[in-house]
Amino acid sequence: MANTGLCVQMRPISLMAVVLASVVLVGAHGESMNMTGTLPDDAPFYKWPDEPMGWALKVHLVLCFIAYVVILPVGLVMEMAGHQYQWLAQLSGAGVAFLGIVFGWVHGHLGNVYARYGWFMLSLLVQQTATNLGLTLGAVPRNKKLQLFYRMVGALQLVYTYVGMLLGGIRFLNLCSQGHLGQCVSHFARGSALIIGAVCILVCMRVFGAVIVELRRPLELYLSIIMMLVGAIGTFTEHNFFQTSNTDSWSHKDLQHTLIGVSWFAGGLLGVLMTCRSHPRSRNPIPSLIFIATGIAMITHQQDLVMASHTHFLFGAALVCLGLSTIAEITLLAAGFVKDHDQPALFQFVPVFFMCASGMFLMGSNRDMVLFLINSHIDVATYALILLSFCFVIMFYFYVLVDLYFALAGPQSAKYRTLEQHMDRQSTSSQTSTLNHSESHSSLASAAFV
């Protein structure tokens, strides 16, 4: 009966999501190729490169993809699960990655940002491999701090790999140049933050349960803190607030972006105040309302190019879908449809997807990418489907990694049961009168959690 009631509650919500997604595509289709206004002088610069991709660069991309996207993340999952053959994945991944970097040097063009970033990735790879060998061979005493450091480096390597992919795409398409560096960095940084946040929520929900009790506070507290910081930065940077000259006039875009920063700071401050002492189950709608308000502003946000207006419409529609679906999720959690350590309900993945999609649309709406779309004669609806496909691939990738973790560490139900026992043990040990658990039961729970 509970499942039937949940399905009945989710039917209108699912219909709402389908209708909103259809509105995104229908609104994006139409006059996307009708470009009003005059194109800027640097518009012909953004096009598909005329120079063909050399064989060395192709081998470099294939080897780096195999190493950084397949072997090394699998090695990280094996390390998290305590698998005995984790060192083999680390060594093989490091060898393939080193060969890929060598072929990148063979290709040449070592003076750009992507090539210089490769030196950082190489140093990180050497450090990670050396730490792994030291722990495996016993040359370094194994302790929790060093093991935690190794895992943190491995987790951050996923972020650094993502940054390397962005830099490679930017370099290949000649983006973020011709005086648009600040605007390009702003779009890619904030869009990437949304995507990384969606991935973190996805992994935490699958590992720790539907209600992420391990955060000790509602998820909206951390979102509100980030919104407050981003809003404070946006308020004083969108129009060169600290510039001494008074000749620079305010445009409608300056006003909108600055006021969005003010609303994010004020709303984030309110969200922090309302959730700083709440239980993780006591979710808060303030960040969702901020997303909806920002999305409406972006939907009505007019640009000098029709294509740019449509890409901002996509971003705004994704934010509105994110806000509405998150409010629906909060309602389901408050109604008690899922317990703290239950598997996340299927509808809880909808806000995660729209958060990832909003980040993807925000990155794809920068001016250089818009000019590239116009020169390549790519319809905005086609562009939206491409970006949505990337979102599905990202979610599929991390979903598979978590499944691999459960397969190596034990059944998913056992993982949740161990976490629940661990949380009970923490709560009882903090009280003055503690309950006595058996020694074997306590050691088994601690070992499984670590």
PDB file of C-alpha atoms in Angstrom, residues 54-266:
ATOM      1  CA  GLY A  54      47.278  14.087 -35.909  1.00  0.00           C
ATOM      2  CA  TRP A  55      47.835  10.440 -35.039  1.00  0.00           C
ATOM      3  CA  ALA A  56      49.847  11.280 -31.934  1.00  0.00           C
ATOM      4  CA  LEU A  57      47.032  13.396 -30.536  1.00  0.00           C
ATOM      5  CA  LYS A  58      44.508  10.627 -31.214  1.00  0.00           C
ATOM      6  CA  VAL A  59      46.664   8.065 -29.400  1.00  0.00           C
ATOM      7  CA  HIS A  60      47.134  10.562 -26.564  1.00  0.00           C
ATOM      8  CA  LEU A  61      43.370  10.997 -26.166  1.00  0.00           C
ATOM      9  CA  VAL A  62      42.645   7.259 -26.273  1.00  0.00           C
ATOM     10  CA  LEU A  63      45.339   6.331 -23.743  1.00  0.00           C
ATOM     11  CA  CYS A  64      44.458   9.151 -21.356  1.00  0.00           C
ATOM     12  CA  PHE A  65      40.777   8.214 -21.568  1.00  0.00           C
ATOM     13  CA  ILE A  66      41.547   4.578 -20.732  1.00  0.00           C
ATOM     14  CA  ALA A  67      43.827   5.565 -17.853  1.00  0.00           C
ATOM     15  CA  TYR A  68      42.018   8.484 -16.245  1.00  0.00           C
ATOM     16  CA  VAL A  69      38.401   7.518 -16.956  1.00  0.00           C
ATOM     17  CA  VAL A  70      38.534   3.713 -16.659  1.00  0.00           C
ATOM     18  CA  ILE A  71      41.550   2.207 -14.867  1.00  0.00           C
ATOM     19  CA  LEU A  72      42.430   4.812 -12.213  1.00  0.00           C
ATOM     20  CA  PRO A  73      38.813   5.421 -11.053  1.00  0.00           C
ATOM     21  CA  VAL A  74      38.331   1.659 -10.793  1.00  0.00           C
ATOM     22  CA  GLY A  75      41.520   1.535  -8.715  1.00  0.00           C
ATOM     23  CA  LEU A  76      40.120   4.264  -6.453  1.00  0.00           C
ATOM     24  CA  VAL A  77      36.913   2.268  -5.958  1.00  0.00           C
ATOM     25  CA  MET A  78      38.969  -0.841  -5.173  1.00  0.00           C
ATOM     26  CA  GLU A  79      40.942   1.159  -2.595  1.00  0.00           C
ATOM     27  CA  MET A  80      37.728   2.428  -0.978  1.00  0.00           C
ATOM     28  CA  ALA A  81      36.441  -1.152  -0.808  1.00  0.00           C
ATOM     29  CA  GLY A  82      39.749  -2.458   0.580  1.00  0.00           C
ATOM     30  CA  HIS A  83      40.427  -4.806  -2.328  1.00  0.00           C
ATOM     31  CA  GLN A  84      43.765  -6.608  -2.206  1.00  0.00           C
ATOM     32  CA  TYR A  85      44.588  -6.081  -5.888  1.00  0.00           C
ATOM     33  CA  GLN A  86      44.090  -2.325  -5.844  1.00  0.00           C
ATOM     34  CA  TRP A  87      47.798  -1.724  -6.354  1.00  0.00           C
ATOM     35  CA  LEU A  88      47.642  -3.557  -9.694  1.00  0.00           C
ATOM     36  CA  ALA A  89      45.013  -1.161 -11.035  1.00  0.00           C
ATOM     37  CA  GLN A  90      47.027   1.833  -9.805  1.00  0.00           C
ATOM     38  CA  LEU A  91      50.245   0.675 -11.469  1.00  0.00           C
ATOM     39  CA  SER A  92      48.616  -0.257 -14.769  1.00  0.00           C
ATOM     40  CA  GLY A  93      46.656   3.002 -14.843  1.00  0.00           C
ATOM     41  CA  ALA A  94      49.794   5.018 -14.112  1.00  0.00           C
ATOM     42  CA  GLY A  95      51.686   3.244 -16.911  1.00  0.00           C
ATOM     43  CA  VAL A  96      48.958   3.851 -19.487  1.00  0.00           C
ATOM     44  CA  ALA A  97      48.590   7.479 -18.373  1.00  0.00           C
ATOM     45  CA  PHE A  98      52.341   8.077 -18.695  1.00  0.00           C
ATOM     46  CA  LEU A  99      52.311   6.685 -22.246  1.00  0.00           C
ATOM     47  CA  GLY A 100      49.398   8.968 -23.076  1.00  0.00           C
ATOM     48  CA  ILE A 101      51.254  12.010 -21.770  1.00  0.00           C
ATOM     49  CA  VAL A 102      54.328  11.034 -23.812  1.00  0.00           C
ATOM     50  CA  PHE A 103      52.252  10.899 -26.996  1.00  0.00           C
ATOM     51  CA  GLY A 104      50.911  14.336 -26.100  1.00  0.00           C
ATOM     52  CA  TRP A 105      54.486  15.602 -26.061  1.00  0.00           C
ATOM     53  CA  VAL A 106      55.113  13.932 -29.415  1.00  0.00           C
ATOM     54  CA  HIS A 107      52.192  15.857 -30.880  1.00  0.00           C
ATOM     55  CA  GLY A 108      53.889  19.143 -29.952  1.00  0.00           C
ATOM     56  CA  HIS A 109      52.215  22.477 -29.095  1.00  0.00           C
ATOM     57  CA  LEU A 110      53.663  22.419 -25.591  1.00  0.00           C
ATOM     58  CA  GLY A 111      53.153  26.119 -24.920  1.00  0.00           C
ATOM     59  CA  ASN A 112      49.377  26.132 -24.400  1.00  0.00           C
ATOM     60  CA  VAL A 113      47.482  25.840 -21.135  1.00  0.00           C
ATOM     61  CA  TYR A 114      46.398  22.242 -21.757  1.00  0.00           C
ATOM     62  CA  ALA A 115      49.999  21.065 -22.231  1.00  0.00           C
ATOM     63  CA  ARG A 116      51.167  22.905 -19.127  1.00  0.00           C
ATOM     64  CA  TYR A 117      48.328  21.368 -17.148  1.00  0.00           C
ATOM     65  CA  GLY A 118      49.672  17.965 -18.223  1.00  0.00           C
ATOM     66  CA  TRP A 119      52.795  18.558 -16.118  1.00  0.00           C
ATOM     67  CA  PHE A 120      50.590  19.055 -13.070  1.00  0.00           C
ATOM     68  CA  MET A 121      48.690  15.831 -13.830  1.00  0.00           C
ATOM     69  CA  LEU A 122      51.996  13.983 -14.243  1.00  0.00           C
ATOM     70  CA  SER A 123      53.312  15.211 -10.882  1.00  0.00           C
ATOM     71  CA  LEU A 124      50.034  14.230  -9.226  1.00  0.00           C
ATOM     72  CA  LEU A 125      50.220  10.793 -10.840  1.00  0.00           C
ATOM     73  CA  VAL A 126      53.792  10.237  -9.605  1.00  0.00           C
ATOM     74  CA  GLN A 127      52.847  11.302  -6.090  1.00  0.00           C
ATOM     75  CA  GLN A 128      49.803   9.044  -6.016  1.00  0.00           C
ATOM     76  CA  THR A 129      51.669   6.029  -7.406  1.00  0.00           C
ATOM     77  CA  ALA A 130      54.604   6.487  -5.017  1.00  0.00           C
ATOM     78  CA  THR A 131      52.249   6.665  -2.029  1.00  0.00           C
ATOM     79  CA  ASN A 132      50.447   3.539  -3.189  1.00  0.00           C
ATOM     80  CA  LEU A 133      53.686   1.600  -3.633  1.00  0.00           C
ATOM     81  CA  GLY A 134      54.922   2.714  -0.236  1.00  0.00           C
ATOM     82  CA  LEU A 135      51.742   1.506   1.435  1.00  0.00           C
ATOM     83  CA  THR A 136      51.617  -1.742  -0.533  1.00  0.00           C
ATOM     84  CA  LEU A 137      55.259  -2.770  -0.078  1.00  0.00           C
ATOM     85  CA  GLY A 138      55.356  -1.720   3.555  1.00  0.00           C
ATOM     86  CA  ALA A 139      58.074   0.881   3.001  1.00  0.00           C
ATOM     87  CA  VAL A 140      55.829   3.442   4.682  1.00  0.00           C
ATOM     88  CA  PRO A 141      54.010   2.552   7.928  1.00  0.00           C
ATOM     89  CA  ARG A 142      50.317   2.160   7.144  1.00  0.00           C
ATOM     90  CA  ASN A 143      48.218   4.559   9.163  1.00  0.00           C
ATOM     91  CA  LYS A 144      44.774   6.080   8.769  1.00  0.00           C
ATOM     92  CA  LYS A 145      46.034   9.587   8.000  1.00  0.00           C
ATOM     93  CA  LEU A 146      48.267   8.470   5.143  1.00  0.00           C
ATOM     94  CA  GLN A 147      45.577   6.179   3.780  1.00  0.00           C
ATOM     95  CA  LEU A 148      43.056   9.013   3.976  1.00  0.00           C
ATOM     96  CA  PHE A 149      45.510  11.286   2.157  1.00  0.00           C
ATOM     97  CA  TYR A 150      45.906   8.720  -0.616  1.00  0.00           C
ATOM     98  CA  ARG A 151      42.149   8.380  -1.012  1.00  0.00           C
ATOM     99  CA  MET A 152      41.680  12.144  -1.059  1.00  0.00           C
ATOM    100  CA  VAL A 153      44.299  12.491  -3.803  1.00  0.00           C
ATOM    101  CA  GLY A 154      42.563   9.761  -5.790  1.00  0.00           C
ATOM    102  CA  ALA A 155      39.172  11.445  -5.387  1.00  0.00           C
ATOM    103  CA  LEU A 156      40.559  14.850  -6.349  1.00  0.00           C
ATOM    104  CA  GLN A 157      42.130  13.258  -9.407  1.00  0.00           C
ATOM    105  CA  LEU A 158      38.612  12.790 -10.792  1.00  0.00           C
ATOM    106  CA  VAL A 159      38.100  16.548 -10.507  1.00  0.00           C
ATOM    107  CA  TYR A 160      41.489  17.265 -12.061  1.00  0.00           C
ATOM    108  CA  THR A 161      40.702  14.865 -14.912  1.00  0.00           C
ATOM    109  CA  TYR A 162      37.457  16.728 -15.530  1.00  0.00           C
ATOM    110  CA  VAL A 163      39.339  20.031 -15.579  1.00  0.00           C
ATOM    111  CA  GLY A 164      41.830  18.544 -18.053  1.00  0.00           C
ATOM    112  CA  MET A 165      38.973  17.496 -20.347  1.00  0.00           C
ATOM    113  CA  LEU A 166      37.561  21.022 -20.234  1.00  0.00           C
ATOM    114  CA  LEU A 167      40.946  22.572 -21.017  1.00  0.00           C
ATOM    115  CA  GLY A 168      41.449  20.146 -23.887  1.00  0.00           C
ATOM    116  CA  GLY A 169      38.076  21.010 -25.415  1.00  0.00           C
ATOM    117  CA  ILE A 170      38.652  24.732 -24.912  1.00  0.00           C
ATOM    118  CA  ARG A 171      42.071  24.511 -26.554  1.00  0.00           C
ATOM    119  CA  PHE A 172      40.826  22.423 -29.475  1.00  0.00           C
ATOM    120  CA  LEU A 173      37.901  24.771 -30.245  1.00  0.00           C
ATOM    121  CA  ASN A 174      39.902  27.956 -29.518  1.00  0.00           C
ATOM    122  CA  LEU A 175      37.433  29.102 -26.877  1.00  0.00           C
ATOM    123  CA  CYS A 176      38.019  31.590 -24.035  1.00  0.00           C
ATOM    124  CA  SER A 177      40.080  33.921 -26.208  1.00  0.00           C
ATOM    125  CA  GLN A 178      39.680  37.216 -28.081  1.00  0.00           C
ATOM    126  CA  GLY A 179      39.064  39.165 -24.886  1.00  0.00           C
ATOM    127  CA  HIS A 180      36.319  36.900 -23.469  1.00  0.00           C
ATOM    128  CA  LEU A 181      38.422  35.086 -20.878  1.00  0.00           C
ATOM    129  CA  GLY A 182      36.642  36.456 -17.804  1.00  0.00           C
ATOM    130  CA  GLN A 183      33.161  35.688 -19.103  1.00  0.00           C
ATOM    131  CA  CYS A 184      34.244  32.225 -20.222  1.00  0.00           C
ATOM    132  CA  VAL A 185      35.881  31.362 -16.898  1.00  0.00           C
ATOM    133  CA  SER A 186      32.793  32.562 -15.028  1.00  0.00           C
ATOM    134  CA  HIS A 187      30.481  30.286 -17.036  1.00  0.00           C
ATOM    135  CA  PHE A 188      32.734  27.238 -16.856  1.00  0.00           C
ATOM    136  CA  ALA A 189      33.532  27.641 -13.138  1.00  0.00           C
ATOM    137  CA  ARG A 190      29.944  28.045 -11.973  1.00  0.00           C
ATOM    138  CA  GLY A 191      28.637  25.405 -14.349  1.00  0.00           C
ATOM    139  CA  SER A 192      31.295  22.965 -13.200  1.00  0.00           C
ATOM    140  CA  ALA A 193      30.355  23.651  -9.575  1.00  0.00           C
ATOM    141  CA  LEU A 194      26.772  22.598 -10.317  1.00  0.00           C
ATOM    142  CA  ILE A 195      27.908  19.426 -12.089  1.00  0.00           C
ATOM    143  CA  ILE A 196      30.351  18.456  -9.324  1.00  0.00           C
ATOM    144  CA  GLY A 197      27.656  19.147  -6.726  1.00  0.00           C
ATOM    145  CA  ALA A 198      25.217  16.885  -8.574  1.00  0.00           C
ATOM    146  CA  VAL A 199      27.800  14.087  -8.691  1.00  0.00           C
ATOM    147  CA  CYS A 200      28.557  14.435  -4.972  1.00  0.00           C
ATOM    148  CA  ILE A 201      24.838  14.275  -4.071  1.00  0.00           C
ATOM    149  CA  LEU A 202      24.364  11.238  -6.322  1.00  0.00           C
ATOM    150  CA  VAL A 203      27.250   9.332  -4.723  1.00  0.00           C
ATOM    151  CA  CYS A 204      26.289  10.310  -1.163  1.00  0.00           C
ATOM    152  CA  MET A 205      22.662   9.289  -1.638  1.00  0.00           C
ATOM    153  CA  ARG A 206      23.635   5.887  -3.003  1.00  0.00           C
ATOM    154  CA  VAL A 207      26.297   5.204  -0.381  1.00  0.00           C
ATOM    155  CA  PHE A 208      24.735   6.727   2.751  1.00  0.00           C
ATOM    156  CA  GLY A 209      21.032   6.360   2.004  1.00  0.00           C
ATOM    157  CA  ALA A 210      18.076   8.486   0.925  1.00  0.00           C
ATOM    158  CA  VAL A 211      18.541  10.935   3.803  1.00  0.00           C
ATOM    159  CA  ILE A 212      22.251  11.739   4.027  1.00  0.00           C
ATOM    160  CA  VAL A 213      22.498  11.513   7.807  1.00  0.00           C
ATOM    161  CA  GLU A 214      26.292  11.621   7.721  1.00  0.00           C
ATOM    162  CA  LEU A 215      26.140  15.323   6.819  1.00  0.00           C
ATOM    163  CA  ARG A 216      24.629  15.937  10.300  1.00  0.00           C
ATOM    164  CA  ARG A 217      22.732  18.895   8.863  1.00  0.00           C
ATOM    165  CA  PRO A 218      20.285  19.290   5.951  1.00  0.00           C
ATOM    166  CA  LEU A 219      21.751  19.349   2.481  1.00  0.00           C
ATOM    167  CA  GLU A 220      20.348  22.845   2.030  1.00  0.00           C
ATOM    168  CA  LEU A 221      22.695  24.222   4.696  1.00  0.00           C
ATOM    169  CA  TYR A 222      25.714  23.499   2.526  1.00  0.00           C
ATOM    170  CA  LEU A 223      23.920  24.718  -0.595  1.00  0.00           C
ATOM    171  CA  SER A 224      22.994  27.935   1.206  1.00  0.00           C
ATOM    172  CA  ILE A 225      26.605  28.540   2.277  1.00  0.00           C
ATOM    173  CA  ILE A 226      27.798  28.089  -1.311  1.00  0.00           C
ATOM    174  CA  MET A 227      25.012  30.333  -2.611  1.00  0.00           C
ATOM    175  CA  MET A 228      25.908  33.026  -0.089  1.00  0.00           C
ATOM    176  CA  LEU A 229      29.571  32.994  -1.142  1.00  0.00           C
ATOM    177  CA  VAL A 230      28.766  32.939  -4.865  1.00  0.00           C
ATOM    178  CA  GLY A 231      26.240  35.733  -4.394  1.00  0.00           C
ATOM    179  CA  ALA A 232      28.733  37.899  -2.526  1.00  0.00           C
ATOM    180  CA  ILE A 233      31.313  37.431  -5.274  1.00  0.00           C
ATOM    181  CA  GLY A 234      28.777  38.075  -8.042  1.00  0.00           C
ATOM    182  CA  THR A 235      27.450  41.214  -6.392  1.00  0.00           C
ATOM    183  CA  PHE A 236      30.818  42.972  -6.486  1.00  0.00           C
ATOM    184  CA  THR A 237      32.291  41.564  -9.705  1.00  0.00           C
ATOM    185  CA  GLU A 238      29.549  41.679 -12.341  1.00  0.00           C
ATOM    186  CA  HIS A 239      29.994  45.408 -13.013  1.00  0.00           C
ATOM    187  CA  ASN A 240      33.503  46.177 -11.756  1.00  0.00           C
ATOM    188  CA  PHE A 241      32.133  47.544  -8.486  1.00  0.00           C
ATOM    189  CA  PHE A 242      35.572  48.582  -7.262  1.00  0.00           C
ATOM    190  CA  GLN A 243      36.435  50.451 -10.474  1.00  0.00           C
ATOM    191  CA  THR A 244      37.148  54.105  -9.773  1.00  0.00           C
ATOM    192  CA  SER A 245      35.931  55.410 -13.145  1.00  0.00           C
ATOM    193  CA  ASN A 246      32.360  56.701 -13.356  1.00  0.00           C
ATOM    194  CA  THR A 247      32.146  56.624 -17.158  1.00  0.00           C
ATOM    195  CA  ASP A 248      31.178  52.951 -17.396  1.00  0.00           C
ATOM    196  CA  SER A 249      27.381  52.875 -17.656  1.00  0.00           C
ATOM    197  CA  TRP A 250      25.164  50.088 -16.374  1.00  0.00           C
ATOM    198  CA  SER A 251      23.485  47.819 -18.894  1.00  0.00           C
ATOM    199  CA  HIS A 252      20.428  45.644 -18.329  1.00  0.00           C
ATOM    200  CA  LYS A 253      22.698  42.590 -18.144  1.00  0.00           C
ATOM    201  CA  ASP A 254      24.824  44.245 -15.456  1.00  0.00           C
ATOM    202  CA  LEU A 255      21.718  45.039 -13.416  1.00  0.00           C
ATOM    203  CA  GLN A 256      20.299  41.535 -13.745  1.00  0.00           C
ATOM    204  CA  HIS A 257      23.510  39.712 -12.900  1.00  0.00           C
ATOM    205  CA  THR A 258      24.281  42.000  -9.969  1.00  0.00           C
ATOM    206  CA  LEU A 259      20.769  41.650  -8.527  1.00  0.00           C
ATOM    207  CA  ILE A 260      20.978  37.888  -8.961  1.00  0.00           C
ATOM    208  CA  GLY A 261      24.117  38.034  -6.822  1.00  0.00           C
ATOM    209  CA  VAL A 262      22.266  40.071  -4.190  1.00  0.00           C
ATOM    210  CA  SER A 263      19.358  37.613  -4.139  1.00  0.00           C
ATOM    211  CA  TRP A 264      21.710  34.639  -3.854  1.00  0.00           C
ATOM    212  CA  PHE A 265      23.547  36.245  -0.924  1.00  0.00           C
ATOM    213  CA  ALA A 266      20.352  37.219   0.907  1.00  0.00           C
TER     214      ALA A 266
END
